[in-house]
Coordinates of C-alpha atoms in Angstrom, one line a residue:
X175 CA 0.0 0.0 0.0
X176 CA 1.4 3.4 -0.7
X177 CA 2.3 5.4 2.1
X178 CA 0.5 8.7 2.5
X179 CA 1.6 11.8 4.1
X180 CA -0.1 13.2 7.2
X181 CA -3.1 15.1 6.7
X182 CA -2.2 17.8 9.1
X183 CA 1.1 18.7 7.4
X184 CA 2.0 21.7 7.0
X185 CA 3.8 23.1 3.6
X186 CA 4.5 26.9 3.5
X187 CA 7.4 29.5 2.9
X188 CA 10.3 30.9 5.4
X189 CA 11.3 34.6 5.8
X190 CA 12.9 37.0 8.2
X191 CA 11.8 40.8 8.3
X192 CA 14.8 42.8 7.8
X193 CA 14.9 40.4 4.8
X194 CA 11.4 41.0 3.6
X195 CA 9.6 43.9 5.1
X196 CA 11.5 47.1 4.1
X197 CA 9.6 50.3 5.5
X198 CA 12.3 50.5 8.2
X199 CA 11.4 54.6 8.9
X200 CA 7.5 54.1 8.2
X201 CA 5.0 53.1 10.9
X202 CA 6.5 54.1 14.0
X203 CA 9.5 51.8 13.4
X204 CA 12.7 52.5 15.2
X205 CA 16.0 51.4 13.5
X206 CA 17.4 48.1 13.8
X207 CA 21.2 47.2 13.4
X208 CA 20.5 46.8 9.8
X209 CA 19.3 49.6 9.3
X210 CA 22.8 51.5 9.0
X211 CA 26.0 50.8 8.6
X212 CA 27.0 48.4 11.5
X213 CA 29.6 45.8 11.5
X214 CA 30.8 45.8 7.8
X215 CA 26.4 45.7 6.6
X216 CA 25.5 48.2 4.0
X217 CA 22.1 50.0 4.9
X218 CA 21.1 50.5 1.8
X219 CA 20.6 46.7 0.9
X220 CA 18.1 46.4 3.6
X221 CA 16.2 49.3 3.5
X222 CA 13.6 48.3 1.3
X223 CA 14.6 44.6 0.7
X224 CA 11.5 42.9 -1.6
X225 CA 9.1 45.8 -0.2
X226 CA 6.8 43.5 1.9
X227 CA 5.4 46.4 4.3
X228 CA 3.5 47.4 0.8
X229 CA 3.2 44.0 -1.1
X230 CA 2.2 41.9 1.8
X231 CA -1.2 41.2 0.7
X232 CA -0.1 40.2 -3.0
X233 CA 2.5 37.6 -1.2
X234 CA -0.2 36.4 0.3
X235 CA -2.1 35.6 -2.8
X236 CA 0.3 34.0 -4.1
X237 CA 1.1 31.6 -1.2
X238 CA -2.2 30.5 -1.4
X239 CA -2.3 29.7 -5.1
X240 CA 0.8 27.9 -4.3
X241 CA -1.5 25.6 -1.8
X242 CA 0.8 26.8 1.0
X243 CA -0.9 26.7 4.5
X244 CA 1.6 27.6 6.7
X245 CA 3.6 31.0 6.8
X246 CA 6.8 31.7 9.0
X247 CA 7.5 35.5 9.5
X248 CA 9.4 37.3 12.1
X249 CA 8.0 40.4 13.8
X250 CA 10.6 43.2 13.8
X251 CA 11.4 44.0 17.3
X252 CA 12.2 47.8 16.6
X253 CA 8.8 47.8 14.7
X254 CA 7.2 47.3 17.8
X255 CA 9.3 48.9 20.5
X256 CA 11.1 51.5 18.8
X257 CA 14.4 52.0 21.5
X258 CA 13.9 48.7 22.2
X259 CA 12.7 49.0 25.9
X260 CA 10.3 51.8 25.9
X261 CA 6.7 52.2 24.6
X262 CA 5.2 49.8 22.1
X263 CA 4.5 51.0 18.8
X264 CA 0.7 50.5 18.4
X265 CA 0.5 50.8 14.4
X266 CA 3.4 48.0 14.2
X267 CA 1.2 46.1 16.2
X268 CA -1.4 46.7 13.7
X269 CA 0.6 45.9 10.9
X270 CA 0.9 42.4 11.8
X271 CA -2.4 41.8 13.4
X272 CA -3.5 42.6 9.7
X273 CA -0.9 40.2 8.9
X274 CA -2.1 37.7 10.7
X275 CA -6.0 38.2 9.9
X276 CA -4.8 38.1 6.3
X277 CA -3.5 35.1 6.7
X278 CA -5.5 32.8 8.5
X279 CA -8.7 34.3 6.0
X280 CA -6.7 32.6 3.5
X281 CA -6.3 29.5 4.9
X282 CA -2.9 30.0 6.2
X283 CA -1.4 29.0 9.4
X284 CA 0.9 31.5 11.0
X285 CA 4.2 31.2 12.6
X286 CA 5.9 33.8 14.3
X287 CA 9.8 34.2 15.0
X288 CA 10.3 37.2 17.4
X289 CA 14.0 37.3 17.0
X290 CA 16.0 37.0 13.9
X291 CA 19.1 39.2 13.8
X292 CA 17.9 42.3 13.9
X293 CA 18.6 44.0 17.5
X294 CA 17.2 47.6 17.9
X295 CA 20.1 50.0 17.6
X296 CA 19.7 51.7 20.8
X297 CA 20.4 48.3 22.4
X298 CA 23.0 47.7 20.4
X299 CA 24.9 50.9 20.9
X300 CA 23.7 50.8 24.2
X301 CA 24.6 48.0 25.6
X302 CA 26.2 45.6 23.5
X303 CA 22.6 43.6 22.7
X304 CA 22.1 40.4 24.4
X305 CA 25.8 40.6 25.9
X306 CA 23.7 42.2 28.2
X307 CA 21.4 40.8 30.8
X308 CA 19.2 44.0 30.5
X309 CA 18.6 43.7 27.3
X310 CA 17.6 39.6 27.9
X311 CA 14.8 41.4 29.9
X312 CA 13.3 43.9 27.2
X313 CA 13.7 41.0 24.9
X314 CA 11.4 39.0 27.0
X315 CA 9.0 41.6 27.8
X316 CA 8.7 42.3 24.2
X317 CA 8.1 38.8 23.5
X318 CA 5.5 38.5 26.3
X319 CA 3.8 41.9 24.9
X320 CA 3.4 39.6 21.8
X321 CA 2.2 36.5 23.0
X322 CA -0.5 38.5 24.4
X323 CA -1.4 40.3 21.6
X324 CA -1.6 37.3 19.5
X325 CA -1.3 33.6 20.7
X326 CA -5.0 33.5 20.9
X327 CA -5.1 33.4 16.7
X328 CA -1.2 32.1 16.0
X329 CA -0.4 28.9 17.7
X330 CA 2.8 28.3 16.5
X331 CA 6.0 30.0 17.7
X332 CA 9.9 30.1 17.1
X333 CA 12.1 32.3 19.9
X334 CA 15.0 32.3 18.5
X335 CA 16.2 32.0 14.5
X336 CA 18.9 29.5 14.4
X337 CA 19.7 30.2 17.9
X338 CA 23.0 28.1 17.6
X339 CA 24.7 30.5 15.4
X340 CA 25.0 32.7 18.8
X341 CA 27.2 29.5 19.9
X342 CA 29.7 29.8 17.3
X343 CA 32.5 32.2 15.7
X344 CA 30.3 35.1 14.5
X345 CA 27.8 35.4 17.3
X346 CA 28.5 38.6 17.2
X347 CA 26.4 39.6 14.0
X348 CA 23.6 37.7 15.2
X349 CA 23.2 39.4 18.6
X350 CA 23.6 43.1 18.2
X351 CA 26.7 42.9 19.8
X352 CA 29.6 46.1 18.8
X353 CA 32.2 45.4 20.9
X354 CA 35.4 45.0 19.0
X355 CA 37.4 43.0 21.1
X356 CA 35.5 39.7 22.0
X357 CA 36.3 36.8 24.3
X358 CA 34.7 33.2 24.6
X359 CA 33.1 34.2 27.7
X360 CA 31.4 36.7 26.1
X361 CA 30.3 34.0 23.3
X362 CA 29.1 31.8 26.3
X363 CA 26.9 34.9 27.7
X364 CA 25.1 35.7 25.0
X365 CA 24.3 32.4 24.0
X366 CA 23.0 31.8 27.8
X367 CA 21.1 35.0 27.9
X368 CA 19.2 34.1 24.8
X369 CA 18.3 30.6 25.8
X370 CA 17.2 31.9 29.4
X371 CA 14.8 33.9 27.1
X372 CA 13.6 31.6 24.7
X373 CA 12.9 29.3 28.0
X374 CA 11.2 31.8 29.8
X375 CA 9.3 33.5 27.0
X376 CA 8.1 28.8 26.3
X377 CA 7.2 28.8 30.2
X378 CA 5.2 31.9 29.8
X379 CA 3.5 30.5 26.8
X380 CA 2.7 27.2 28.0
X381 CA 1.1 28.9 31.3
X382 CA -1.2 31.3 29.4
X383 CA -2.1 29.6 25.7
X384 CA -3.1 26.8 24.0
X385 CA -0.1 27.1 21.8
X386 CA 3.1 25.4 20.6
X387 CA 7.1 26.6 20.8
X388 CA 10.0 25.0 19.8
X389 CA 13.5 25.7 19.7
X390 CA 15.7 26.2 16.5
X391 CA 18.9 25.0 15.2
X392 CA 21.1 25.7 12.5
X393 CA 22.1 22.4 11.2
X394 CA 24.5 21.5 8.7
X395 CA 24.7 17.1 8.2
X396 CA 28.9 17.2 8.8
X397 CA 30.8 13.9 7.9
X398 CA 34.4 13.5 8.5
X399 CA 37.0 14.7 6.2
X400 CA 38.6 11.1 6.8
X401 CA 38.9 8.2 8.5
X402 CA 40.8 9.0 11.4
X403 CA 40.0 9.0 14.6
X404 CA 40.8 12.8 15.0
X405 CA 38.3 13.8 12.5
X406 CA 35.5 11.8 14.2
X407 CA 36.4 12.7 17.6
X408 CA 36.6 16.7 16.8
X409 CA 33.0 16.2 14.7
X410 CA 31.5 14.5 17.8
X411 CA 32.7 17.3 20.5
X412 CA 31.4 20.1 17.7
X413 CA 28.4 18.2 17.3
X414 CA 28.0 18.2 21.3
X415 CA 28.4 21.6 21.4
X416 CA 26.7 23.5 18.4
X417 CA 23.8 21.3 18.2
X418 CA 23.5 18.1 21.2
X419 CA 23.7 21.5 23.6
X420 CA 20.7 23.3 22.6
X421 CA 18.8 20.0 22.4
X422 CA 19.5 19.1 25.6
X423 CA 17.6 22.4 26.7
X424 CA 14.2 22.3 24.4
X425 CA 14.3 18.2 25.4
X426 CA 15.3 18.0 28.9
X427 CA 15.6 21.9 30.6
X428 CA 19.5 21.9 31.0
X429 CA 23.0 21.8 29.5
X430 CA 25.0 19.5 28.2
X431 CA 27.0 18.2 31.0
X432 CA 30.2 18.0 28.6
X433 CA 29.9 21.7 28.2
X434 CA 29.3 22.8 31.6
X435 CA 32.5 20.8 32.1
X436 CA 34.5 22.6 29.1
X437 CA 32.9 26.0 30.9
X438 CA 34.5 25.0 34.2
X439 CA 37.9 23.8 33.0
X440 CA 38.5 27.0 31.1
X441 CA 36.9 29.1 33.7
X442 CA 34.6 30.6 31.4
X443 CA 32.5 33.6 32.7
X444 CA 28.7 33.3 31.5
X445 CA 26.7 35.3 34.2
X446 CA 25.2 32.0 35.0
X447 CA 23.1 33.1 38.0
X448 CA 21.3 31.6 41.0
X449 CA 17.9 30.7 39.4
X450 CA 19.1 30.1 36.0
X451 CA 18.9 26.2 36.5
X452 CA 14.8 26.4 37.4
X453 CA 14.2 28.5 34.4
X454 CA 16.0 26.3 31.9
X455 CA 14.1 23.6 33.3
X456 CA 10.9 25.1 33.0
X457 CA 11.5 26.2 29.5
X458 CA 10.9 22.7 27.1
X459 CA 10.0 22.7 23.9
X460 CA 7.1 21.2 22.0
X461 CA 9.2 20.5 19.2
X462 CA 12.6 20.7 17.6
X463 CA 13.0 23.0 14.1
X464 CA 15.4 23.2 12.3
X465 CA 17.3 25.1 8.9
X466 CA 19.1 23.3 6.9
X467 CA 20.8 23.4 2.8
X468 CA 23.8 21.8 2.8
X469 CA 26.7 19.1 4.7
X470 CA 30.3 20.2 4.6
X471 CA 33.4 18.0 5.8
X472 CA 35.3 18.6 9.2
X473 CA 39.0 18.1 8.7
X474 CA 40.5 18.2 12.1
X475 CA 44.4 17.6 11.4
X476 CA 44.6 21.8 12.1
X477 CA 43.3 21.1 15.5
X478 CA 44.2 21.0 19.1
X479 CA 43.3 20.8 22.5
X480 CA 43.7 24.7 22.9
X481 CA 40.8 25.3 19.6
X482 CA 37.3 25.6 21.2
X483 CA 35.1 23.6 20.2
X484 CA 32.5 26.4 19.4
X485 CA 35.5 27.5 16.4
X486 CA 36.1 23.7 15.1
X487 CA 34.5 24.5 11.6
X488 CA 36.4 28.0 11.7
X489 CA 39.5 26.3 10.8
X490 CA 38.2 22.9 9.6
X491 CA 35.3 23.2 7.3
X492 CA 36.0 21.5 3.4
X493 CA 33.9 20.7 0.9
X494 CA 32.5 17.1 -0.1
X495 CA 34.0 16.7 -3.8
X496 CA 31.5 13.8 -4.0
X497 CA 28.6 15.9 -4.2
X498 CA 27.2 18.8 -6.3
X499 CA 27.4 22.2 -5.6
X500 CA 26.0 25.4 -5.7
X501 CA 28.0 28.4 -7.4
X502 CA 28.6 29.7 -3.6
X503 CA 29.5 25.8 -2.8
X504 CA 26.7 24.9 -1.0
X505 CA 26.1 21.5 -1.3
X506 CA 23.4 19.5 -2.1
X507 CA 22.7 16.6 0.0
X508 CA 19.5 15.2 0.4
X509 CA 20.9 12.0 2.5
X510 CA 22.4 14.4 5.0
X511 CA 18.7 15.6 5.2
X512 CA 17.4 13.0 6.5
X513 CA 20.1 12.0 8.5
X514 CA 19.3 15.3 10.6
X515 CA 15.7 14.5 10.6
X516 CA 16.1 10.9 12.2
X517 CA 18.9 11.5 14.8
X518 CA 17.0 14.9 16.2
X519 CA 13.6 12.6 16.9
X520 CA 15.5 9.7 18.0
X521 CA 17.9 10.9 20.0
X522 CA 15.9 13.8 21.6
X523 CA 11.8 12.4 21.5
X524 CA 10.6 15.7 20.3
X525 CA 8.4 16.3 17.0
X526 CA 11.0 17.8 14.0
X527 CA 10.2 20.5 12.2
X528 CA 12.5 21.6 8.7
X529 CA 11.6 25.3 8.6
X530 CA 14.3 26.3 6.2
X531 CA 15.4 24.6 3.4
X532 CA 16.4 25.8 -0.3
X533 CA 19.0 26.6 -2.7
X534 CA 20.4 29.9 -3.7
X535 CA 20.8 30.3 -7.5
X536 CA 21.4 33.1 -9.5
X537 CA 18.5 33.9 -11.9
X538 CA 17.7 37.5 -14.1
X539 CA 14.5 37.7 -15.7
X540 CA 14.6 39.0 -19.0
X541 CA 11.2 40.5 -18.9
X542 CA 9.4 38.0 -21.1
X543 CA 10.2 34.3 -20.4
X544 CA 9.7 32.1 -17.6
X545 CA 12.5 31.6 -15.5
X546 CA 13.3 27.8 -15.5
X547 CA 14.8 27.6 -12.4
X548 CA 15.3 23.2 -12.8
X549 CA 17.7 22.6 -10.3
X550 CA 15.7 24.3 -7.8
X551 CA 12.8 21.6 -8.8
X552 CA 15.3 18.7 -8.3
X553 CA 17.0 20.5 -5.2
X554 CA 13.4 20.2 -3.2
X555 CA 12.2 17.0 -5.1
X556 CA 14.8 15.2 -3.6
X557 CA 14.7 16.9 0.1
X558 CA 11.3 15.8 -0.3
X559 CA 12.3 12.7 -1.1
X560 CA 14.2 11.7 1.9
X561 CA 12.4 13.3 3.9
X562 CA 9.4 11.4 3.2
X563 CA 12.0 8.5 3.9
X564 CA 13.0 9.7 7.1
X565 CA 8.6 9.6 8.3
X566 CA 7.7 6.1 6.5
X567 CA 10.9 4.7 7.0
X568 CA 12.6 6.2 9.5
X569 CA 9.6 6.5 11.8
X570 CA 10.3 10.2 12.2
X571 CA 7.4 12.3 13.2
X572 CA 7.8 15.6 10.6
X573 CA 5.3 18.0 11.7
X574 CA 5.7 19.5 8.2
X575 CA 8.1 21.3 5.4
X576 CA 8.9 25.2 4.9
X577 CA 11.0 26.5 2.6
X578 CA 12.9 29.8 2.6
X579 CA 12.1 32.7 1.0
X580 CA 10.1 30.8 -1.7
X581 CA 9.1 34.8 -2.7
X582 CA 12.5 35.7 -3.5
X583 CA 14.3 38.0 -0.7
X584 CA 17.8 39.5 -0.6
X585 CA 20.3 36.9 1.2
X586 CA 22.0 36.9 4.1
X587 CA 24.6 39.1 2.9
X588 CA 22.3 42.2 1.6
X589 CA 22.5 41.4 -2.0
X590 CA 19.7 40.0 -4.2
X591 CA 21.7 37.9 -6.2
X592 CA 21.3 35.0 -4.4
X593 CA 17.4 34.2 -5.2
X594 CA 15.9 31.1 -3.4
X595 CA 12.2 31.8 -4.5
X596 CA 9.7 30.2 -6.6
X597 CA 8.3 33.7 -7.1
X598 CA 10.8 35.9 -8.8
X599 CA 11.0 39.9 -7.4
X600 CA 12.6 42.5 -9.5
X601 CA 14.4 44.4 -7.1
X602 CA 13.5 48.0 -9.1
X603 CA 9.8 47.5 -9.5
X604 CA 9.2 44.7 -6.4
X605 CA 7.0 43.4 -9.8
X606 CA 6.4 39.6 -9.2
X607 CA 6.8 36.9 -11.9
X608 CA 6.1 33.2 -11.0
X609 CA 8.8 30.6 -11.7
X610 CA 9.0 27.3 -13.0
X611 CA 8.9 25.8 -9.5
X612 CA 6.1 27.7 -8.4
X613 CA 3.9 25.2 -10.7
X614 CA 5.7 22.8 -9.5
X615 CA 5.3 23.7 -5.6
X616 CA 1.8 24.0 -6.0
X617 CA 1.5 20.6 -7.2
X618 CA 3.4 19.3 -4.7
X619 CA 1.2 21.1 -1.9
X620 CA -2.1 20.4 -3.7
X621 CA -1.0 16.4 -3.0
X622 CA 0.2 17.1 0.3
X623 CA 3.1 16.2 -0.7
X624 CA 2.0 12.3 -2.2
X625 CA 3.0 13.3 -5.4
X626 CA 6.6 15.0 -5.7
X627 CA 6.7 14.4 -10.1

């Protein structure tokens, strides 16, 4: 008998708003760290981005005639609380409340990140962002403002955008932190502030709605470079840290014990304070989601005892020559896919969530034909593929399957170059011009998914 997906799977599209919205000076918005020139980030690619604030209701359309019915956006912080601690901006909160109504009138379930990059400036300039306790604490009343305002319409929520990159070399860009000279304690801090307020802000949820929250990770399927037992030791510790770590909290309410070890052996400072312990354990997750485009290989033979393990892939990331890749050498790996899938359930007893998943390309319409964007098709075809492995197989239980920024949106670096939609957006006129795969993604939805061709 053919196996048939779940009828309450979800199939939708991905974004962030400093990568979608635009309007960063309309509406009462304050400015965020992308909104000018902050660590090495051009303002200008961010300012308007694909124009959402203006365009939301066509993207909506054409979600639903894409059979999409989920959507995960992010609520800009500084569009709600300008300074980032002060009053709230009641026309941002009407902006997405319209959002939201729009949304589930079309048949779409929402689901709302409330942090994905973009710190207020003040706070940032202030106060070095979530290297600061204080700012932990707006963070969390802000998110508690919006859990209010909403969770009796949106029942699915995300804290934290791939709240492991705040665990690793880079944090800094992530967390609306400006200081120049940075130390691992201060890696450690603002990786423990944040997951003190993605626990509090679940706790606070789970007391007040009938809604769901999970933790996010930013995974990457990493095999070693060789066979030596070097490699596979040095991919096991990163593994415990960057990912097994996080788990540990949205599964079980505390740390790994293998890091809390690491933290006391190099005397690591990371304002853990008395009551800490009782709100990680008070702060589990419904479920586990996750990002993911690509593996990579660790090669470890650059390596010692003295490399934290938080900076392994700073030094030891290689590509796979086996596989195909991208013209940024992103891999593609389907396998690797559902490798992720399987080990987070099994190992962690938590419903799985993909919530990111594409591949960058670079595409120019010539104002006439019909972008025939092919290996995107076969990218998600086979992701599709193995997941639907990883649930009849496998035994996972895959609450369902977003993609990112299937309307195309500028990429992590500012430029629009790298497009990962099904819906191409000029970036002069904002016009949009369905692609190839958006046929082929509303098939797909339209079977839920039994029919991938």
């Amino acid at each position: 008998m053919e196996n048939k997906m779940p009828k309450d799977f979800f199939w939708g599209n991905s974004t962030s708003s400093m990568q979608t919205e635009g309007g960063w000076n309309e509406g009462g918005k304050g400015p965020s760290v992308y909104d000018v020139n902050t660590v090495g980030r051009s303002a200008k690619d961010w300012q308007v981005t694909n124009d959402n604030y203006h365009h939301y209701s066509q993207d909506l359309d054409l979600m639903k005639e894409m059979n999409m019915n989920m959507y995960r956006f992010q609520i800009s912080w500084s569009r709600i609380v300008p300074d980032g601690d002060g009053e709230f901006n009641e026309e941002g909160i009407a902006f997405y409340n319209r959002l939201i109504d729009d949304l589930l009138a079309r048949g779409i379930e929402p689901m709302i990140c409330l942090y994905h990059f973009d710190m207020p400036l003040n706070l940032a300039e202030k106060y070095n962002g979530f290297l600061s306790r204080k700012v932990k604490e707006a963070f969390v009343r802000f998110g508690q403002e919006m859990m209010k305002r909403f969770a009796d319409k949106v029942k699915y929520w995300i804290v934290f955008n791939e709240h492991n990159l705040y665990f690793a070399d880079g944090f800094e860009h992530y967390s609306g932190v400006l200081k120049k000279e940075l130390t691992l304690s201060d890696m450690y801090t603002v990786f423990h502030h944040t997951m003190l307020a993605h626990c509090e802000l679940t706790q606070f949820l789970h007391e007040n709605f009938e809604a769901k929250i999970g933790g996010m990770l930013a995974t990457t399927e990493i095999y070693p470079a060789t066979f030596s037992p070097k490699d596979n030791l040095y991919l096991r510790k990163f593994d415990e840290f960057y990912n097994r770590n996080l788990c540990d909290v949205y599964a079980f309410g505390h740390y790994s014990h293998e890091v809390m070890t690491y933290v006391k052996n190099q005397n690591i400072q990371m304002d853990f304070q008395k009551g800490d312990e009782e709100i990680l354990k008070n702060g589990i997750s419904d479920f586990i989601s996750f990002s993911y485009y690509r593996s990579i290989l660790l090669d470890a033979s650059q390596l010692t005892e003295n490399d934290a393990p938080n900076s392994y892939l700073t030094k030891g990331m290689k590509l796979n020559p086996l596989l195909e890749h991208n013209q940024w050498d992103w891999s593609i790996d389907p396998e690797g896919f559902r490798r992720i899938l399987s080990r987070l359930y099994n190992e962690f007893g938590l419903p799985v969530f993909p919530i990111e998943n594409g591949i960058g390309q670079s595409e120019i319409w010539d104002g006439k034909t019909k972008i025939a964007d092919d290996l995107r098709i076969s990218y998600h075809q086979k992701h599709l593929e193995a997941m639907k492995k990883a649930i009849f197989t496998d035994g996972v239980e895959v609450m369902g399957y977003l993609g990112w920024g299937l309307i195309d949106i500028p990429a992590s670096s500012g430029a629009i170059d790298k497009r990962y939609g099904a819906v191409y957006v000029d970036s002069k006129s904002h016009k949009r011009i369905p692609k190839k795969s958006f046929h082929w993604f509303k098939n797909v939805f339209a079977s839920n998914g039994d029919h991938l061709d």
